[in-house]
Coordinates of N, CA and C in Angstrom, one line a residue:
M1 N -5.2 3.5 13.1 CA -4.7 3.3 11.8 C -3.7 2.2 11.8
V2 N -4.0 1.2 11.0 CA -3.2 -0.1 11.0 C -2.5 -0.2 9.6
S3 N -1.1 -0.4 9.7 CA -0.4 -0.7 8.5 C 0.6 -1.8 8.8
F4 N 1.1 -2.4 7.7 CA 2.2 -3.4 7.9 C 3.3 -2.8 8.6
G5 N 3.7 -1.6 8.3 CA 4.8 -0.9 9.0 C 6.0 -0.9 8.1
T6 N 7.0 -0.1 8.5 CA 8.3 -0.1 7.8 C 9.4 0.4 8.8
S7 N 10.6 -0.1 8.5 CA 11.7 0.3 9.4 C 12.5 1.4 8.8
Y8 N 12.0 1.9 7.6 CA 12.7 3.0 6.9 C 12.1 4.4 7.4
P9 N 12.8 5.1 8.2 CA 12.2 6.3 8.8 C 11.7 7.4 7.8
E10 N 12.4 7.6 6.7 CA 12.0 8.6 5.7 C 10.7 8.3 5.1
T11 N 10.6 7.1 4.6 CA 9.3 6.7 3.9 C 8.2 6.6 4.9
R12 N 8.5 6.2 6.1 CA 7.4 6.1 7.2 C 6.8 7.5 7.4
K13 N 7.7 8.5 7.4 CA 7.2 9.9 7.6 C 6.4 10.4 6.4
K14 N 6.8 10.0 5.2 CA 6.2 10.5 4.0 C 4.9 9.8 3.6
T15 N 4.8 8.6 4.2 CA 3.6 7.8 3.8 C 2.7 7.5 5.0
I16 N 3.1 6.7 5.9 CA 2.2 6.3 7.0 C 1.9 7.5 7.8
A17 N 2.9 8.3 8.2 CA 2.6 9.5 9.1 C 1.8 10.5 8.3
A18 N 2.1 10.6 7.0 CA 1.3 11.6 6.1 C -0.2 11.2 6.1
C19 N -0.4 9.9 5.9 CA -1.8 9.4 5.9 C -2.5 9.7 7.2
E20 N -1.8 9.4 8.3 CA -2.3 9.6 9.7 C -2.6 11.1 9.9
A21 N -1.7 12.0 9.5 CA -1.9 13.4 9.7 C -3.1 13.9 9.0
E22 N -3.3 13.5 7.7 CA -4.4 13.9 6.9 C -5.7 13.4 7.5
I23 N -5.7 12.2 8.0 CA -6.9 11.6 8.6 C -7.2 12.3 10.0
A24 N -6.2 12.6 10.7 CA -6.4 13.3 12.0 C -7.0 14.7 11.8
N25 N -6.5 15.4 10.7 CA -7.0 16.7 10.4 C -8.5 16.7 10.0
N26 N -8.9 15.6 9.4 CA -10.3 15.4 8.9 C -11.3 15.0 10.1
Y27 N -10.7 14.4 11.1 CA -11.5 13.9 12.2 C -11.0 14.5 13.6
P28 N -11.1 15.8 13.8 CA -10.5 16.4 15.0 C -11.1 15.9 16.3
D29 N -12.4 15.3 16.2 CA -13.0 14.8 17.4 C -12.5 13.4 17.9
Y30 N -11.7 12.8 17.0 CA -11.1 11.5 17.3 C -9.6 11.5 17.7
D31 N -9.2 10.7 18.6 CA -7.8 10.5 18.9 C -7.3 9.5 17.9
L32 N -6.1 9.7 17.4 CA -5.5 8.8 16.4 C -4.4 8.0 17.0
K33 N -4.5 6.7 16.8 CA -3.5 5.7 17.3 C -2.9 4.9 16.2
R34 N -1.7 4.5 16.4 CA -1.0 3.7 15.3 C -0.8 2.3 15.7
A35 N -1.0 1.3 14.8 CA -0.6 -0.1 15.0 C 0.0 -0.6 13.8
F36 N 1.0 -1.5 13.9 CA 1.6 -2.2 12.8 C 1.2 -3.7 12.9
T37 N 1.1 -4.3 11.7 CA 0.8 -5.8 11.7 C 2.1 -6.6 11.7
S38 N 3.2 -6.0 11.3 CA 4.4 -6.8 11.2 C 5.2 -6.9 12.5
G39 N 5.2 -8.1 13.1 CA 5.9 -8.3 14.3 C 7.4 -8.1 14.2
M40 N 7.9 -8.4 13.0 CA 9.3 -8.3 12.7 C 9.7 -6.8 12.7
I41 N 8.9 -6.0 12.1 CA 9.2 -4.5 12.1 C 9.0 -3.9 13.5
I42 N 8.0 -4.3 14.2 CA 7.8 -3.8 15.6 C 9.0 -4.1 16.4
E43 N 9.6 -5.3 16.3 CA 10.7 -5.7 17.1 C 12.0 -5.0 16.6
K44 N 12.1 -4.8 15.3 CA 13.3 -4.1 14.8 C 13.3 -2.6 15.3
L45 N 12.2 -2.0 15.2 CA 12.1 -0.6 15.7 C 12.4 -0.4 17.2
K46 N 11.9 -1.4 17.9 CA 12.2 -1.4 19.4 C 13.6 -1.6 19.7
R47 N 14.2 -2.5 19.0 CA 15.7 -2.9 19.2 C 16.6 -1.8 18.7
R48 N 16.3 -1.4 17.5 CA 17.3 -0.5 16.8 C 17.1 1.0 17.2
D49 N 15.8 1.4 17.3 CA 15.5 2.9 17.4 C 14.8 3.2 18.7
N50 N 14.5 2.2 19.6 CA 13.8 2.5 20.8 C 12.4 3.1 20.5
I51 N 11.8 2.7 19.4 CA 10.5 3.2 19.0 C 9.5 2.0 19.3
F52 N 8.5 2.3 20.0 CA 7.5 1.3 20.4 C 6.2 1.5 19.7
V53 N 5.8 0.5 18.9 CA 4.6 0.5 18.2 C 3.8 -0.7 18.5
D54 N 2.5 -0.5 18.8 CA 1.6 -1.7 19.2 C 1.2 -2.5 18.0
N55 N 1.0 -3.8 18.2 CA 0.3 -4.6 17.2 C -1.2 -4.3 17.4
P56 N -2.1 -4.7 16.5 CA -3.5 -4.4 16.6 C -4.2 -4.8 17.9
A57 N -3.8 -6.0 18.4 CA -4.4 -6.5 19.6 C -4.0 -5.7 20.8
E58 N -2.7 -5.3 20.8 CA -2.2 -4.5 21.9 C -2.9 -3.1 21.9
A59 N -3.0 -2.5 20.7 CA -3.7 -1.2 20.6 C -5.1 -1.3 21.1
L60 N -5.8 -2.3 20.7 CA -7.2 -2.4 21.1 C -7.4 -2.6 22.6
E61 N -6.5 -3.4 23.2 CA -6.5 -3.6 24.6 C -6.3 -2.3 25.4
K62 N -5.3 -1.5 24.9 CA -5.1 -0.2 25.5 C -6.3 0.7 25.4
L63 N -6.9 0.7 24.3 CA -8.1 1.5 24.1 C -9.3 1.1 25.0
Y64 N -9.4 -0.2 25.2 CA -10.4 -0.8 26.1 C -10.1 -0.3 27.6
R65 N -8.8 -0.5 27.9 CA -8.4 -0.1 29.3 C -8.6 1.4 29.6
E66 N -8.4 2.2 28.5 CA -8.5 3.6 28.6 C -9.9 4.1 28.5
D67 N -10.9 3.2 28.4 CA -12.3 3.5 28.4 C -12.9 4.2 27.1
Y68 N -12.2 4.0 26.0 CA -12.8 4.5 24.8 C -14.1 3.7 24.4
Q69 N -15.0 4.4 23.8 CA -16.3 3.7 23.6 C -16.6 3.5 22.1
Q70 N -16.0 4.4 21.2 CA -16.2 4.3 19.8 C -14.8 4.1 19.1
V71 N -14.6 3.0 18.4 CA -13.3 2.8 17.8 C -13.5 2.4 16.3
I72 N -12.8 3.1 15.5 CA -12.8 2.9 14.0 C -11.4 2.3 13.7
V73 N -11.3 1.1 13.2 CA -10.0 0.5 12.8 C -9.9 0.6 11.3
Q74 N -9.0 1.4 10.8 CA -8.8 1.5 9.3 C -7.5 1.0 8.9
P75 N -7.4 -0.1 8.1 CA -6.1 -0.6 7.6 C -5.6 0.3 6.5
L76 N -4.3 0.5 6.4 CA -3.7 1.2 5.3 C -3.2 0.2 4.3
H77 N -3.6 -1.1 4.4 CA -3.2 -2.1 3.4 C -3.8 -1.9 2.0
I78 N -3.1 -2.4 1.0 CA -3.5 -2.2 -0.3 C -4.6 -3.3 -0.7
I79 N -4.4 -4.5 -0.3 CA -5.4 -5.6 -0.6 C -5.9 -6.2 0.6
N80 N -7.0 -6.9 0.5 CA -7.6 -7.6 1.7 C -7.1 -9.0 1.7
G81 N -5.8 -9.1 1.9 CA -5.1 -10.4 2.0 C -5.0 -11.0 3.4
S82 N -3.9 -11.8 3.6 CA -3.8 -12.5 4.8 C -3.6 -11.6 6.0
E83 N -2.8 -10.5 5.8 CA -2.5 -9.5 6.9 C -3.9 -8.9 7.3
Y84 N -4.7 -8.5 6.3 CA -6.0 -7.9 6.6 C -6.9 -8.9 7.4
H85 N -6.9 -10.1 7.0 CA -7.8 -11.1 7.6 C -7.3 -11.4 9.1
D86 N -6.0 -11.4 9.3 CA -5.5 -11.5 10.6 C -6.0 -10.3 11.5
L87 N -6.0 -9.1 10.9 CA -6.4 -7.9 11.6 C -7.9 -8.1 12.0
I88 N -8.7 -8.5 11.1 CA -10.1 -8.7 11.3 C -10.4 -9.7 12.5
K89 N -9.6 -10.7 12.5 CA -9.7 -11.7 13.6 C -9.4 -11.0 14.9
A90 N -8.4 -10.2 15.0 CA -8.0 -9.5 16.2 C -9.1 -8.5 16.6
V91 N -9.7 -7.9 15.7 CA -10.8 -6.9 15.9 C -12.0 -7.6 16.5
K92 N -12.3 -8.8 15.9 CA -13.5 -9.6 16.3 C -13.5 -10.0 17.8
K93 N -12.3 -10.2 18.3 CA -12.1 -10.6 19.7 C -12.5 -9.5 20.7
Y94 N -12.6 -8.2 20.1 CA -12.9 -7.1 21.0 C -14.3 -6.5 20.7
K95 N -15.1 -7.3 19.9 CA -16.4 -6.7 19.5 C -17.3 -6.4 20.6
N96 N -17.2 -7.1 21.8 CA -18.1 -6.9 22.9 C -17.6 -5.9 23.9
K97 N -16.4 -5.3 23.6 CA -15.8 -4.5 24.7 C -15.9 -3.0 24.4
F98 N -16.5 -2.7 23.2 CA -16.7 -1.2 22.9 C -18.2 -1.0 22.5
R99 N -18.7 0.2 22.7 CA -20.0 0.5 22.3 C -20.1 0.4 20.7
V100 N -19.1 0.9 20.1 CA -19.0 0.9 18.6 C -17.6 0.5 18.3
L101 N -17.5 -0.6 17.5 CA -16.2 -1.0 17.0 C -16.4 -1.4 15.5
K102 N -15.7 -0.7 14.6 CA -15.9 -1.0 13.2 C -14.5 -1.1 12.5
A103 N -14.4 -1.9 11.6 CA -13.2 -2.1 10.8 C -13.4 -1.8 9.3
G104 N -12.5 -1.0 8.8 CA -12.6 -0.6 7.4 C -11.9 -1.7 6.5
Q105 N -11.9 -1.4 5.2 CA -11.3 -2.3 4.2 C -10.1 -1.7 3.6
A106 N -9.3 -2.6 2.9 CA -8.1 -2.1 2.3 C -8.4 -1.2 1.1
L107 N -7.3 -0.6 0.6 CA -7.4 0.4 -0.4 C -8.1 -0.1 -1.7
L108 N -7.8 -1.3 -2.1 CA -8.5 -1.8 -3.3 C -9.5 -2.9 -2.9
T109 N -10.7 -2.4 -2.7 CA -11.8 -3.3 -2.3 C -13.0 -3.3 -3.3
K110 N -13.6 -2.1 -3.4 CA -14.7 -1.9 -4.3 C -14.2 -1.6 -5.7
T111 N -15.0 -1.8 -6.7 CA -14.6 -1.5 -8.1 C -14.2 -0.1 -8.3
E112 N -14.9 0.9 -7.7 CA -14.6 2.3 -7.8 C -13.2 2.6 -7.2
D113 N -12.8 1.8 -6.2 CA -11.5 2.0 -5.7 C -10.4 1.9 -6.7
Y114 N -10.5 0.9 -7.6 CA -9.6 0.6 -8.6 C -9.5 1.8 -9.6
F115 N -10.7 2.3 -10.0 CA -10.7 3.4 -11.0 C -10.1 4.7 -10.4
E116 N -10.4 4.9 -9.1 CA -9.8 6.1 -8.4 C -8.3 6.0 -8.3
L117 N -7.8 4.8 -8.0 CA -6.4 4.6 -7.9 C -5.7 4.7 -9.3
A118 N -6.4 4.3 -10.3 CA -5.9 4.4 -11.7 C -5.8 5.9 -12.0
D119 N -6.7 6.7 -11.6 CA -6.7 8.2 -11.9 C -5.5 8.8 -11.1
T120 N -5.3 8.4 -9.9 CA -4.2 8.9 -9.1 C -2.8 8.5 -9.7
I121 N -2.7 7.2 -10.1 CA -1.5 6.8 -10.7 C -1.2 7.6 -12.0
A122 N -2.2 7.8 -12.8 CA -2.0 8.5 -14.1 C -1.5 9.9 -13.8
A123 N -2.1 10.5 -12.7 CA -1.7 11.9 -12.4 C -0.3 12.0 -11.7
E124 N 0.1 11.0 -11.0 CA 1.3 11.1 -10.2 C 2.5 10.5 -10.9
I125 N 2.3 9.5 -11.7 CA 3.4 8.8 -12.4 C 3.2 9.0 -13.9
K126 N 3.9 10.1 -14.4 CA 3.7 10.5 -15.8 C 4.8 10.2 -16.7
I127 N 4.5 10.0 -17.9 CA 5.5 9.8 -18.9 C 5.3 10.7 -20.1
K128 N 6.4 11.0 -20.9 CA 6.3 12.0 -21.9 C 5.9 11.4 -23.3
D129 N 6.4 10.2 -23.6 CA 6.2 9.6 -24.9 C 5.6 8.3 -24.8
K130 N 4.3 8.2 -25.1 CA 3.5 6.9 -24.8 C 4.0 5.7 -25.7
K131 N 4.7 6.0 -26.8 CA 5.1 5.0 -27.7 C 6.5 4.4 -27.2
K132 N 7.3 5.3 -26.6 CA 8.6 4.9 -26.3 C 8.8 4.6 -24.8
E133 N 7.9 5.0 -24.0 CA 8.0 4.9 -22.5 C 6.9 4.1 -21.9
A134 N 7.2 3.3 -20.9 CA 6.2 2.6 -20.1 C 6.4 2.7 -18.6
V135 N 5.4 2.5 -17.9 CA 5.4 2.5 -16.4 C 5.3 1.1 -15.9
V136 N 6.2 0.6 -15.0 CA 6.0 -0.7 -14.4 C 5.8 -0.5 -12.9
L137 N 4.7 -1.0 -12.4 CA 4.4 -0.8 -11.0 C 4.6 -2.1 -10.2
M138 N 5.4 -2.0 -9.2 CA 5.7 -3.2 -8.4 C 4.8 -3.3 -7.2
G139 N 3.9 -4.3 -7.2 CA 3.0 -4.6 -6.1 C 3.7 -5.7 -5.2
H140 N 3.2 -5.9 -4.0 CA 3.9 -6.8 -3.1 C 3.6 -8.3 -3.6
G141 N 2.3 -8.5 -3.8 CA 1.9 -9.9 -4.2 C 1.7 -10.7 -3.0
S142 N 0.9 -11.8 -3.1 CA 0.5 -12.7 -2.0 C 0.1 -14.1 -2.5
Q143 N 0.2 -15.0 -1.6 CA -0.3 -16.4 -1.9 C -1.8 -16.4 -1.6
H144 N -2.3 -15.4 -1.0 CA -3.7 -15.3 -0.7 C -4.5 -15.1 -2.0
A145 N -5.8 -15.5 -2.0 CA -6.7 -15.3 -3.2 C -6.8 -13.8 -3.6
A146 N -6.6 -12.9 -2.6 CA -6.7 -11.5 -2.9 C -5.6 -11.0 -3.9
N147 N -4.6 -11.9 -4.2 CA -3.6 -11.5 -5.1 C -4.1 -11.2 -6.5
S148 N -5.3 -11.7 -6.8 CA -6.0 -11.4 -8.1 C -6.2 -9.9 -8.3
V149 N -6.2 -9.1 -7.2 CA -6.3 -7.7 -7.3 C -5.3 -7.1 -8.3
Y150 N -4.1 -7.6 -8.3 CA -3.1 -7.0 -9.1 C -3.4 -7.1 -10.6
S151 N -3.9 -8.3 -11.0 CA -4.2 -8.5 -12.4 C -5.5 -7.7 -12.8
A152 N -6.4 -7.6 -11.8 CA -7.6 -6.8 -12.1 C -7.2 -5.3 -12.2
F153 N -6.3 -4.8 -11.4 CA -5.9 -3.4 -11.5 C -5.1 -3.2 -12.8
D154 N -4.3 -4.1 -13.3 CA -3.6 -4.0 -14.6 C -4.7 -3.9 -15.7
Y155 N -5.7 -4.7 -15.6 CA -6.8 -4.7 -16.6 C -7.5 -3.3 -16.6
I156 N -7.8 -2.8 -15.4 CA -8.5 -1.5 -15.3 C -7.6 -0.3 -15.8
L157 N -6.3 -0.4 -15.6 CA -5.4 0.6 -16.2 C -5.5 0.7 -17.7
K158 N -5.6 -0.5 -18.3 CA -5.7 -0.6 -19.8 C -7.1 -0.1 -20.2
D159 N -8.1 -0.4 -19.4 CA -9.5 0.0 -19.7 C -9.6 1.6 -19.6
K160 N -8.7 2.2 -18.8 CA -8.7 3.6 -18.6 C -7.9 4.3 -19.7
G161 N -7.4 3.5 -20.7 CA -6.5 4.1 -21.7 C -5.1 4.2 -21.3
L162 N -4.7 3.6 -20.2 CA -3.3 3.6 -19.8 C -2.6 2.3 -20.2
A163 N -2.5 2.2 -21.6 CA -2.1 0.9 -22.1 C -0.6 0.6 -21.8
N164 N 0.2 1.7 -21.5 CA 1.6 1.5 -21.3 C 1.9 1.5 -19.8
Y165 N 0.9 1.2 -19.0 CA 1.1 1.0 -17.5 C 1.0 -0.5 -17.2
Y166 N 1.9 -1.1 -16.5 CA 1.9 -2.6 -16.3 C 2.1 -2.8 -14.8
V167 N 1.4 -3.9 -14.3 CA 1.5 -4.2 -12.9 C 2.2 -5.6 -12.8
G168 N 3.2 -5.7 -11.9 CA 3.9 -6.9 -11.5 C 3.9 -7.0 -10.0
T169 N 4.3 -8.2 -9.5 CA 4.4 -8.4 -8.1 C 5.8 -9.0 -7.8
V170 N 6.2 -8.8 -6.5 CA 7.5 -9.3 -6.1 C 7.3 -10.7 -5.4
E171 N 6.1 -10.9 -4.9 CA 5.9 -12.2 -4.2 C 4.5 -12.9 -4.6
G172 N 4.1 -12.6 -5.9 CA 2.9 -13.2 -6.4 C 2.9 -13.3 -7.9
Y173 N 1.7 -13.2 -8.5 CA 1.6 -13.3 -9.9 C 0.8 -12.1 -10.4
P174 N 1.1 -11.4 -11.5 CA 2.2 -11.7 -12.4 C 3.6 -11.2 -11.8
E175 N 4.6 -12.0 -12.2 CA 6.0 -11.6 -11.8 C 6.6 -10.7 -12.9
L176 N 7.8 -10.3 -12.7 CA 8.5 -9.4 -13.6 C 8.6 -10.2 -15.0
D177 N 8.8 -11.5 -15.0 CA 8.9 -12.2 -16.2 C 7.8 -12.0 -17.1
Q178 N 6.6 -12.0 -16.6 CA 5.3 -11.8 -17.4 C 5.3 -10.4 -17.9
V179 N 5.7 -9.5 -17.0 CA 5.7 -8.0 -17.4 C 6.6 -7.8 -18.6
I180 N 7.8 -8.4 -18.5 CA 8.9 -8.2 -19.5 C 8.3 -8.7 -20.9
K181 N 7.6 -9.9 -20.8 CA 7.1 -10.5 -22.0 C 6.1 -9.5 -22.7
K182 N 5.3 -8.8 -21.9 CA 4.4 -7.8 -22.4 C 5.1 -6.6 -23.0
L183 N 6.1 -6.2 -22.2 CA 6.9 -5.0 -22.7 C 7.5 -5.3 -24.1
K184 N 8.0 -6.5 -24.2 CA 8.6 -6.9 -25.5 C 7.7 -6.8 -26.7
E185 N 6.4 -6.8 -26.5 CA 5.5 -6.7 -27.6 C 5.4 -5.3 -28.2
K186 N 6.0 -4.4 -27.5 CA 6.0 -3.0 -27.9 C 7.5 -2.5 -28.1
D187 N 7.6 -1.3 -28.6 CA 8.9 -0.7 -28.9 C 9.4 0.3 -27.8
Y188 N 9.2 -0.1 -26.6 CA 9.6 0.8 -25.5 C 11.1 0.9 -25.4
Q189 N 11.5 2.1 -25.0 CA 13.0 2.3 -24.8 C 13.3 2.6 -23.4
K190 N 12.3 3.3 -22.7 CA 12.5 3.7 -21.3 C 11.4 3.2 -20.5
I191 N 11.7 2.8 -19.3 CA 10.8 2.3 -18.3 C 10.9 3.1 -17.0
K192 N 9.7 3.5 -16.5 CA 9.7 4.2 -15.2 C 9.2 3.2 -14.2
L193 N 9.9 2.9 -13.2 CA 9.6 1.9 -12.1 C 9.1 2.7 -10.9
A194 N 8.0 2.2 -10.4 CA 7.4 2.8 -9.2 C 6.7 1.7 -8.3
P195 N 6.7 1.9 -7.0 CA 6.1 0.9 -6.1 C 4.5 1.1 -6.1
L196 N 3.9 -0.1 -6.1 CA 2.4 -0.1 -5.9 C 2.2 -0.6 -4.5
M197 N 2.8 0.1 -3.6 CA 2.8 -0.3 -2.2 C 2.7 1.0 -1.4
L198 N 2.1 0.8 -0.1 CA 1.9 2.0 0.7 C 3.2 2.8 0.9
V199 N 4.3 2.1 1.2 CA 5.6 2.7 1.6 C 6.6 2.3 0.5
A200 N 7.6 3.1 0.4 CA 8.8 2.8 -0.5 C 9.8 2.2 0.5
G201 N 9.6 1.0 1.0 CA 10.4 0.4 2.0 C 11.4 -0.6 1.4
D202 N 11.6 -1.7 2.1 CA 12.6 -2.7 1.7 C 12.4 -3.2 0.3
H203 N 11.2 -3.6 -0.1 CA 11.0 -4.2 -1.4 C 11.3 -3.1 -2.5
A204 N 10.8 -1.9 -2.3 CA 11.0 -0.8 -3.3 C 12.4 -0.4 -3.4
Q205 N 13.1 -0.3 -2.3 CA 14.5 0.2 -2.3 C 15.5 -0.9 -2.7
N206 N 15.2 -2.1 -2.4 CA 16.1 -3.2 -2.8 C 15.7 -4.0 -4.0
D207 N 14.5 -4.7 -3.8 CA 14.0 -5.6 -4.9 C 13.7 -4.8 -6.2
M208 N 13.2 -3.6 -6.0 CA 12.9 -2.8 -7.2 C 14.0 -2.0 -7.7
A209 N 14.5 -1.1 -6.9 CA 15.5 -0.1 -7.3 C 16.9 -0.4 -7.0
G210 N 17.2 -1.5 -6.4 CA 18.5 -1.8 -5.9 C 19.5 -2.1 -7.0
E211 N 20.8 -2.2 -6.6 CA 21.9 -2.4 -7.6 C 22.3 -3.8 -7.8
E212 N 21.6 -4.7 -7.0 CA 21.9 -6.2 -7.2 C 21.4 -6.6 -8.5
E213 N 22.0 -7.7 -9.1 CA 21.6 -8.0 -10.5 C 20.2 -8.6 -10.6
L214 N 19.6 -9.0 -9.5 CA 18.3 -9.6 -9.6 C 17.2 -8.5 -9.4
S215 N 17.6 -7.3 -9.0 CA 16.6 -6.2 -8.8 C 15.9 -6.0 -10.1
W216 N 14.6 -5.4 -10.0 CA 13.9 -5.1 -11.2 C 14.6 -4.1 -12.1
K217 N 15.2 -3.1 -11.5 CA 16.0 -2.1 -12.2 C 17.0 -2.8 -13.1
K218 N 17.9 -3.6 -12.4 CA 19.0 -4.3 -13.1 C 18.5 -5.2 -14.2
R219 N 17.4 -6.0 -13.9 CA 16.9 -6.9 -14.9 C 16.3 -6.2 -16.1
L220 N 15.7 -5.1 -15.9 CA 15.1 -4.3 -17.1 C 16.3 -3.7 -17.9
E221 N 17.3 -3.2 -17.2 CA 18.5 -2.6 -17.8 C 19.1 -3.7 -18.7
A222 N 19.2 -4.9 -18.1 CA 19.8 -6.1 -18.9 C 19.0 -6.4 -20.2
E223 N 17.7 -6.0 -20.2 CA 16.9 -6.2 -21.3 C 17.0 -5.1 -22.3
G224 N 17.9 -4.1 -22.0 CA 18.2 -3.0 -22.9 C 17.4 -1.7 -22.7
Y225 N 16.6 -1.7 -21.6 CA 15.8 -0.5 -21.3 C 16.5 0.5 -20.5
Q226 N 16.2 1.8 -20.7 CA 16.7 2.8 -19.8 C 15.7 2.9 -18.7
V227 N 16.2 2.9 -17.5 CA 15.2 2.8 -16.3 C 15.3 4.0 -15.4
E228 N 14.1 4.6 -15.1 CA 14.0 5.7 -14.2 C 13.2 5.2 -13.0
I229 N 13.6 5.6 -11.8 CA 12.9 5.2 -10.6 C 12.1 6.4 -10.0
Q230 N 10.8 6.1 -9.7 CA 10.0 7.0 -8.9 C 9.8 6.4 -7.6
L231 N 10.6 6.7 -6.6 CA 10.6 6.0 -5.3 C 9.6 6.7 -4.3
Q232 N 8.3 6.6 -4.7 CA 7.3 7.2 -3.8 C 6.3 6.1 -3.5
G233 N 6.0 5.9 -2.2 CA 5.0 4.9 -1.8 C 3.6 5.6 -2.1
L234 N 2.6 4.7 -2.3 CA 1.2 5.2 -2.5 C 0.7 6.2 -1.4
G235 N 1.2 5.9 -0.2 CA 0.8 6.8 0.9 C 1.2 8.3 0.8
E236 N 2.1 8.6 -0.2 CA 2.5 10.0 -0.4 C 1.5 10.7 -1.3
Y237 N 0.6 10.0 -2.0 CA -0.3 10.6 -2.9 C -1.6 11.1 -2.3
K238 N -1.9 12.3 -2.5 CA -3.1 12.9 -1.9 C -4.4 12.1 -2.3
G239 N -4.4 11.6 -3.6 CA -5.6 10.8 -4.0 C -5.8 9.5 -3.2
V240 N -4.7 8.9 -2.8 CA -4.7 7.7 -1.9 C -5.1 8.1 -0.5
Q241 N -4.6 9.1 0.0 CA -5.0 9.6 1.4 C -6.5 9.9 1.4
Q242 N -7.0 10.5 0.3 CA -8.4 10.8 0.3 C -9.3 9.6 0.2
C243 N -8.8 8.5 -0.4 CA -9.5 7.3 -0.5 C -9.7 6.7 0.9
Y244 N -8.6 6.7 1.7 CA -8.7 6.2 3.1 C -9.7 7.1 3.9
I245 N -9.6 8.4 3.7 CA -10.6 9.3 4.4 C -12.0 8.9 4.0
N246 N -12.3 8.7 2.8 CA -13.6 8.3 2.3 C -14.1 7.1 3.0
K247 N -13.2 6.1 3.1 CA -13.5 4.8 3.8 C -13.9 5.0 5.2
I248 N -13.1 5.9 5.9 CA -13.4 6.1 7.3 C -14.7 6.9 7.5
T249 N -15.0 7.9 6.6 CA -16.2 8.6 6.6 C -17.4 7.7 6.5
G250 N -17.3 6.7 5.5 CA -18.3 5.8 5.3 C -18.6 4.9 6.6
L251 N -17.5 4.5 7.3 CA -17.7 3.8 8.5 C -18.4 4.6 9.6
I252 N -18.0 5.8 9.8 CA -18.5 6.7 10.8 C -20.0 7.0 10.6
N253 N -20.3 7.2 9.3 CA -21.7 7.5 8.9 C -22.7 6.3 8.9
E254 N -22.1 5.1 8.9 CA -22.9 3.9 8.9 C -23.8 3.9 10.1
S255 N -25.1 3.5 9.9 CA -26.0 3.4 11.1 C -25.6 2.2 11.9

C-alpha cells in the first residue's frame, strides 16, 4: 500500500492505517506492506519518532530479496498525478523480478470512481439547509495535467444534484478565490469545510482549518460566513476504503 504519507500520528491511524487494515482483512492470503512516496515525511518520521517507512523502491527491493512472487502495488493517492507516475516508474524497474507485479490506479481514475466518491461525500459530509449552507472541499491540487480531476469532480457533484458542494485546491486550480466567487452567487450563510485528501494532515490542519489569516477558514470568515470544520481525511470513509478494495480485487482477478 503506497501513500504520500503524513507526519500526523492521529490522522495516519484513522486514514492510512484504517485503509490498510480493511484491505488486510479482505485479503488474508496476502502480506501487507507500507510505503510512502514523500521522502520528506519518511525522514521526519525517522528523525522525530524513530519510525522507519520504506519508499516504493526500497519496499520492492525488500520483497524481491524476501522471495515474494506475486506483488500488488496499490496507491492510496487521489489523482494519477506526478507522485503516481513516479511510483509507476519505480514499479517498472522491478517488472522482471517477480512472477506477477501489478500496480493499481489512484482513487479518481474511471468515471464511475467519481460518481462513487460523490455518493460517499454526500453521505459523510451532510448539511441541514441547502439554501443557507454549502460544503467546500479542499483538494491538494497539482501542476500535473491530472489536476483537471478536481474540476471534473466539482462538475459531477453538481450533476448528482449536490449543487451546494464546491471543490477548490490549495496548490492548483480552482483556488479558493474561484470558489468564493461561486459562493457569492448564492445566499449562503454557513460553510462546512472538509479535506478532499486521503489524510487530514498539514494542509487540512493548517491551510484549511488553521487560525492564520490566510487559512481557508479565516478567509471565509472574513467574507462573512460562519465556518464549520469536518476534519476527516477521505481514508476514514468506508466508501473510499471499499473503492480501494475494489481496485485491488480487479488487479488480482485480471488474467
